[in-house]
mmCIF file of C-alpha atoms in Angstrom:
data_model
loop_
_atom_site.group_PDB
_atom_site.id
_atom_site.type_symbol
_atom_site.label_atom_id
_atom_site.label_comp_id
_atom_site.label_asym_id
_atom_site.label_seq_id
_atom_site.Cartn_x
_atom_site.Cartn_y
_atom_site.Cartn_z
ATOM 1 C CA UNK Z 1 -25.272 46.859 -24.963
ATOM 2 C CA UNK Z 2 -25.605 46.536 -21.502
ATOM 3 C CA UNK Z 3 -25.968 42.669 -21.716
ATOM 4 C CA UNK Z 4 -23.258 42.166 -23.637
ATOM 5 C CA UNK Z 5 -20.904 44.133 -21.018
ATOM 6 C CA UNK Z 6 -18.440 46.608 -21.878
ATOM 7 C CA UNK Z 7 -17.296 46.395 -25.355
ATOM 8 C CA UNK Z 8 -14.134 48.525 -25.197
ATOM 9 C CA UNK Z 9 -12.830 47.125 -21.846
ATOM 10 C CA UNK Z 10 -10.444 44.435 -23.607
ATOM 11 C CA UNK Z 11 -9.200 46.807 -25.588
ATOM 12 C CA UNK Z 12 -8.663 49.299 -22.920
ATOM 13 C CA UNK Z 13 -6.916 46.867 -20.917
ATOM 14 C CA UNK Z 14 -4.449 45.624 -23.815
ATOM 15 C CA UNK Z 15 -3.316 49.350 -23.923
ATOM 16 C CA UNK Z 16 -3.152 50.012 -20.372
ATOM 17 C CA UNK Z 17 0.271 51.061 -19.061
ATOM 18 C CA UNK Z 18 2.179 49.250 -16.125
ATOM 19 C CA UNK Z 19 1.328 50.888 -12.950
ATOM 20 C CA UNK Z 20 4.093 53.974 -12.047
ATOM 21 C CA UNK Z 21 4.501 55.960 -9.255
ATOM 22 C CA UNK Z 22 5.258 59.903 -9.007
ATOM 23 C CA UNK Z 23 7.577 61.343 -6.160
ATOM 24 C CA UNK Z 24 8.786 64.143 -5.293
ATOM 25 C CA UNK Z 25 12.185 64.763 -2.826
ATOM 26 C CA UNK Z 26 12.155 68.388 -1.622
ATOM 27 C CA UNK Z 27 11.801 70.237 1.316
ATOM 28 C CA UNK Z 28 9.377 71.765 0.635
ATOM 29 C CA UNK Z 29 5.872 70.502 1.400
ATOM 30 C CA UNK Z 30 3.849 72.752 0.413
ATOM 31 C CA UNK Z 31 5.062 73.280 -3.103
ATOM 32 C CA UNK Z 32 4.614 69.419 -2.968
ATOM 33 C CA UNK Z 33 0.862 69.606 -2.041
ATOM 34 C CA UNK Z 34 0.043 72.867 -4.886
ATOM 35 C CA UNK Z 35 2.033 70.407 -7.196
ATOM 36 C CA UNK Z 36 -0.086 67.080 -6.633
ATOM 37 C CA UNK Z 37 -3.650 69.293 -6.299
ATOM 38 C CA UNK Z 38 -2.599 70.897 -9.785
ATOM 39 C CA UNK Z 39 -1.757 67.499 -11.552
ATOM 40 C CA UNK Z 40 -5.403 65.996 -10.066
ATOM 41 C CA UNK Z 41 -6.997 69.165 -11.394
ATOM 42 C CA UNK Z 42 -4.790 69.067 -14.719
ATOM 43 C CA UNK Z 43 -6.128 65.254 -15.081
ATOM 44 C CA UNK Z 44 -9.585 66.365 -14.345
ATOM 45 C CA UNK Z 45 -9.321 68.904 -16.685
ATOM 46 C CA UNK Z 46 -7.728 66.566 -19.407
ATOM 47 C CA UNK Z 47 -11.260 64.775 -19.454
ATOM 48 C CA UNK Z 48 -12.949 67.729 -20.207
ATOM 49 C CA UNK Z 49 -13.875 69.254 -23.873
ATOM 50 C CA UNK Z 50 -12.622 73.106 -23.561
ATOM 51 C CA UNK Z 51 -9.270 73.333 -24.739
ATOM 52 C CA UNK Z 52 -8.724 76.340 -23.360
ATOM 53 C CA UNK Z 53 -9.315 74.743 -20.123
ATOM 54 C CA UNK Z 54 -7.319 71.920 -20.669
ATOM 55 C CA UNK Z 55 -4.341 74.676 -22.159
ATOM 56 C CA UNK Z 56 -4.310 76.581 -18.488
ATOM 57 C CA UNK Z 57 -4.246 73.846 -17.046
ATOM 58 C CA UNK Z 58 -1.048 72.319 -18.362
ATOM 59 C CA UNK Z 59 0.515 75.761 -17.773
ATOM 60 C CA UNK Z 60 -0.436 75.780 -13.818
ATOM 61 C CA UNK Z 61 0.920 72.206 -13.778
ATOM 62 C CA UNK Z 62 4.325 73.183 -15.497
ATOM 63 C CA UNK Z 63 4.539 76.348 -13.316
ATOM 64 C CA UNK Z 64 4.115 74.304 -10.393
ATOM 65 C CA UNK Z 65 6.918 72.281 -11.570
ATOM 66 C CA UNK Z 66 9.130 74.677 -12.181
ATOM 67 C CA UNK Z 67 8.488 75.779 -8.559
ATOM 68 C CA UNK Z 68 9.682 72.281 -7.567
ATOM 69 C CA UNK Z 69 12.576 72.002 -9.504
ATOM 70 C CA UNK Z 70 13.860 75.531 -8.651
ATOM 71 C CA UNK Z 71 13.200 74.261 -5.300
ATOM 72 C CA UNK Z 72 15.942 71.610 -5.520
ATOM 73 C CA UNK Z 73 13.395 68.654 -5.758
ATOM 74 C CA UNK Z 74 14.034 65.581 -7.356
ATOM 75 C CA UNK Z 75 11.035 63.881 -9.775
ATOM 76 C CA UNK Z 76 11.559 60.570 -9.063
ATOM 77 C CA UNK Z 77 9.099 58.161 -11.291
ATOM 78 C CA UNK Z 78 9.138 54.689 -10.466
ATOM 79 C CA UNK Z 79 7.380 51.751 -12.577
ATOM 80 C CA UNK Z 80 6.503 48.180 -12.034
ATOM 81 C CA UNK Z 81 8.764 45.768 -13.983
ATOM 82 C CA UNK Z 82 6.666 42.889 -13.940
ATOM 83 C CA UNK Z 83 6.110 39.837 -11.890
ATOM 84 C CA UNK Z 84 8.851 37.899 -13.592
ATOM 85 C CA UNK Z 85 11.727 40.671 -12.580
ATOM 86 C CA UNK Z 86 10.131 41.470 -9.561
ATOM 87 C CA UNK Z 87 10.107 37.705 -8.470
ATOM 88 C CA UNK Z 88 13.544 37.136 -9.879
ATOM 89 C CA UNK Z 89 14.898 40.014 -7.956
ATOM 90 C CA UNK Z 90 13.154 39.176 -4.641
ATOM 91 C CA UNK Z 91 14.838 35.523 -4.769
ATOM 92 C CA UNK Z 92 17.560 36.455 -5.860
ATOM 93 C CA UNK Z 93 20.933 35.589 -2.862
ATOM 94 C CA UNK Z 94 21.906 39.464 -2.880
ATOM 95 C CA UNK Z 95 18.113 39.919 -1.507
ATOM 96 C CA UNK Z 96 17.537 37.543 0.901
ATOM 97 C CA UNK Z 97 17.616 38.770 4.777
ATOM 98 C CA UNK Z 98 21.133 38.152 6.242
ATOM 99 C CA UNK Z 99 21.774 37.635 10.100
ATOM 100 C CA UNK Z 100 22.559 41.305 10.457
ATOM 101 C CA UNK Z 101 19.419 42.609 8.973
ATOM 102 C CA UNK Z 102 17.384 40.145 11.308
ATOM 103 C CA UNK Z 103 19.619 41.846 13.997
ATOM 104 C CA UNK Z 104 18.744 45.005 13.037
ATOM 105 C CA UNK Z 105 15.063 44.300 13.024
ATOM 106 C CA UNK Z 106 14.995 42.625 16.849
ATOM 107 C CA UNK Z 107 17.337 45.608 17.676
ATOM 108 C CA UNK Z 108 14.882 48.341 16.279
ATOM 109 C CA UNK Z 109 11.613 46.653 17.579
ATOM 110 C CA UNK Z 110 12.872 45.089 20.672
ATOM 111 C CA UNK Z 111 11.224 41.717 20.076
ATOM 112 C CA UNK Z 112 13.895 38.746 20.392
ATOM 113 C CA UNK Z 113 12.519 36.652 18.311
ATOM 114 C CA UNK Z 114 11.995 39.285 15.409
ATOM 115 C CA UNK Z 115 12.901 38.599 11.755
ATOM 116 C CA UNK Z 116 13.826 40.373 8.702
ATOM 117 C CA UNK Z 117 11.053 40.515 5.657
ATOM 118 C CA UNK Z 118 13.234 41.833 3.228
ATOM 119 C CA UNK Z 119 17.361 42.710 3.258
ATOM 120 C CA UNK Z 120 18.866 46.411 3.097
ATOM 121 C CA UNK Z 121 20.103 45.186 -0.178
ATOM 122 C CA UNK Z 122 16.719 44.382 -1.546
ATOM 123 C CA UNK Z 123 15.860 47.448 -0.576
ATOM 124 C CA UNK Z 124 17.859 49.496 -2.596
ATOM 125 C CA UNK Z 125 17.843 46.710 -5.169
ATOM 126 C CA UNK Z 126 13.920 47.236 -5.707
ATOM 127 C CA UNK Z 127 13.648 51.025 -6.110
ATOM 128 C CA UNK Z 128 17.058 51.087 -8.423
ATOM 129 C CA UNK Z 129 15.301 48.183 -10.598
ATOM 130 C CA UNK Z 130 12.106 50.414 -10.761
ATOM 131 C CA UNK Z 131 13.564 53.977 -10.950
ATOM 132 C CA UNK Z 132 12.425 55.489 -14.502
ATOM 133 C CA UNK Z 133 13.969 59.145 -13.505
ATOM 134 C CA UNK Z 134 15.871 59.927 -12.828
ATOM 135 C CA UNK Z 135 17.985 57.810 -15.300
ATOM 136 C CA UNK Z 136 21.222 55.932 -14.184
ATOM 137 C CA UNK Z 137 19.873 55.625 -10.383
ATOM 138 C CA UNK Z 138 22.199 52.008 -9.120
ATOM 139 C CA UNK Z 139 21.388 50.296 -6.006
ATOM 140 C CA UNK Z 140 24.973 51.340 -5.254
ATOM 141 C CA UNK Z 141 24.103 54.830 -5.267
ATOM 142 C CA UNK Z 142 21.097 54.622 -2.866
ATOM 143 C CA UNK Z 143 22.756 52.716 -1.022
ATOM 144 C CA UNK Z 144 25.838 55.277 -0.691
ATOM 145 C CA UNK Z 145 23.424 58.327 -0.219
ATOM 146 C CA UNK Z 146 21.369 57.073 2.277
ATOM 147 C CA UNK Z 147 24.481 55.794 3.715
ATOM 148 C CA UNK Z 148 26.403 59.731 4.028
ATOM 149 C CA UNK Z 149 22.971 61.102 4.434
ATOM 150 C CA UNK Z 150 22.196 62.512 1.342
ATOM 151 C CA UNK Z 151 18.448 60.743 1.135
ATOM 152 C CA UNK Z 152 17.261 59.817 4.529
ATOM 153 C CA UNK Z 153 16.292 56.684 5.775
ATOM 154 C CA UNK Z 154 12.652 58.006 5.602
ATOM 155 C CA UNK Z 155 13.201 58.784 2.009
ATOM 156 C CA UNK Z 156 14.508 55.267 1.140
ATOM 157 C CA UNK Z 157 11.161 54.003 3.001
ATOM 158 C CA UNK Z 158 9.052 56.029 0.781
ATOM 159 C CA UNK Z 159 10.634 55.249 -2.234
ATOM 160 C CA UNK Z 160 10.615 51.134 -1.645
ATOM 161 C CA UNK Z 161 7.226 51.790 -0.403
ATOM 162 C CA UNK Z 162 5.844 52.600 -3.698
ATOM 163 C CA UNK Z 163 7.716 50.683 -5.451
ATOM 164 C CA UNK Z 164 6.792 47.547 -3.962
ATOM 165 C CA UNK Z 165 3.433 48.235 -3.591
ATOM 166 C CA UNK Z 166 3.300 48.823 -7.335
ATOM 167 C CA UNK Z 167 4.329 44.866 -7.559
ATOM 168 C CA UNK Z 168 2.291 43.977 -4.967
ATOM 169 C CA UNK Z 169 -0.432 46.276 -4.510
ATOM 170 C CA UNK Z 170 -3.710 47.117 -7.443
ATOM 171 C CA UNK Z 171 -5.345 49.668 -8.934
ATOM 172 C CA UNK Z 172 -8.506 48.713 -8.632
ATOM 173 C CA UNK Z 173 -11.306 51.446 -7.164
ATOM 174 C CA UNK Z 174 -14.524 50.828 -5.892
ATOM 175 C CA UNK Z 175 -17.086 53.417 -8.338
ATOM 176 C CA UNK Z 176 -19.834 52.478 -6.334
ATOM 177 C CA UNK Z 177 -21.589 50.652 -8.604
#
């Protein structure tokens, strides 16, 4: 069998979902951090055989959510779209850097000759086109709430972040084999 490679891997990859992204908005970081160690453990603990295991675990998980939620904090899942939206999006005129966002770069940085890799409105553009939850999310409404300070500009970051490194970044980890 070993000659002949992994049997199931071409099946496993025909099933295998597009890449998504969990985060959380809150306050709160350290109902953040119990939330993320409970999902690892509640994955962990999905592998496993005991079902009992497996049952406690779910219920730590959905406590832990709770916690979050009571908390004020937004799930926000994001998911890649594919490289043909992705790419359409990117090159799209809405997306590409304008004078002022080159501006804003050299302004921010101090380097003259600085330029843009990506406009505000691609920005907002990217995470709306890859926001799963919550539903209804626009690029005019991130733009708007980061705008009068509702989400932060650090938030914005985080959220384009993993969104566009689940278009441009893998999954791919190194088992040590």
């Amino acid at each position: 069998a070993a000659r002949d490679g992994d049997a199931d891997a071409l099946a496993r990859m025909r099933a295998r979902s597009p890449a998504h992204e969990e985060i959380w908005l809150v306050v709160d970081d350290d109902a953040v951090a119990a939330y993320k160690t409970l999902r690892s453990e509640s994955r962990l603990t999905g592998m496993g055989r005991d079902q009992a295991a497996r049952d406690a675990a779910e219920r730590r998980l959905a406590d832990a959510r709770a916690a979050l939620e009571t908390a004020g904090a937004v799930r926000w899942l994001l998911r890649n779209v594919g490289r043909k939206a992705y790419r359409q999006l990117a090159e799209s005129e809405p997306c590409q850097p304008t004078e002022q966002d080159h501006e804003d770069v050299r302004r921010i940085n101090g380097q003259p000759a600085a330029r843009a890799q990506w406009s505000e409105q691609f920005v907002f553009r990217l995470v709306a086109l890859c926001t799963v939850e919550p539903r209804g999310v626009t690029h005019e409404d991130l733009a708007e709430w980061v705008e009068d300070g509702r989400m932060s500009e650090g938030e914005i970051t985080q959220l384009f972040n993993a969104a566009h490194s689940l278009h441009t970044g893998g999954r791919v980890s190194d088992l040590g084999k």
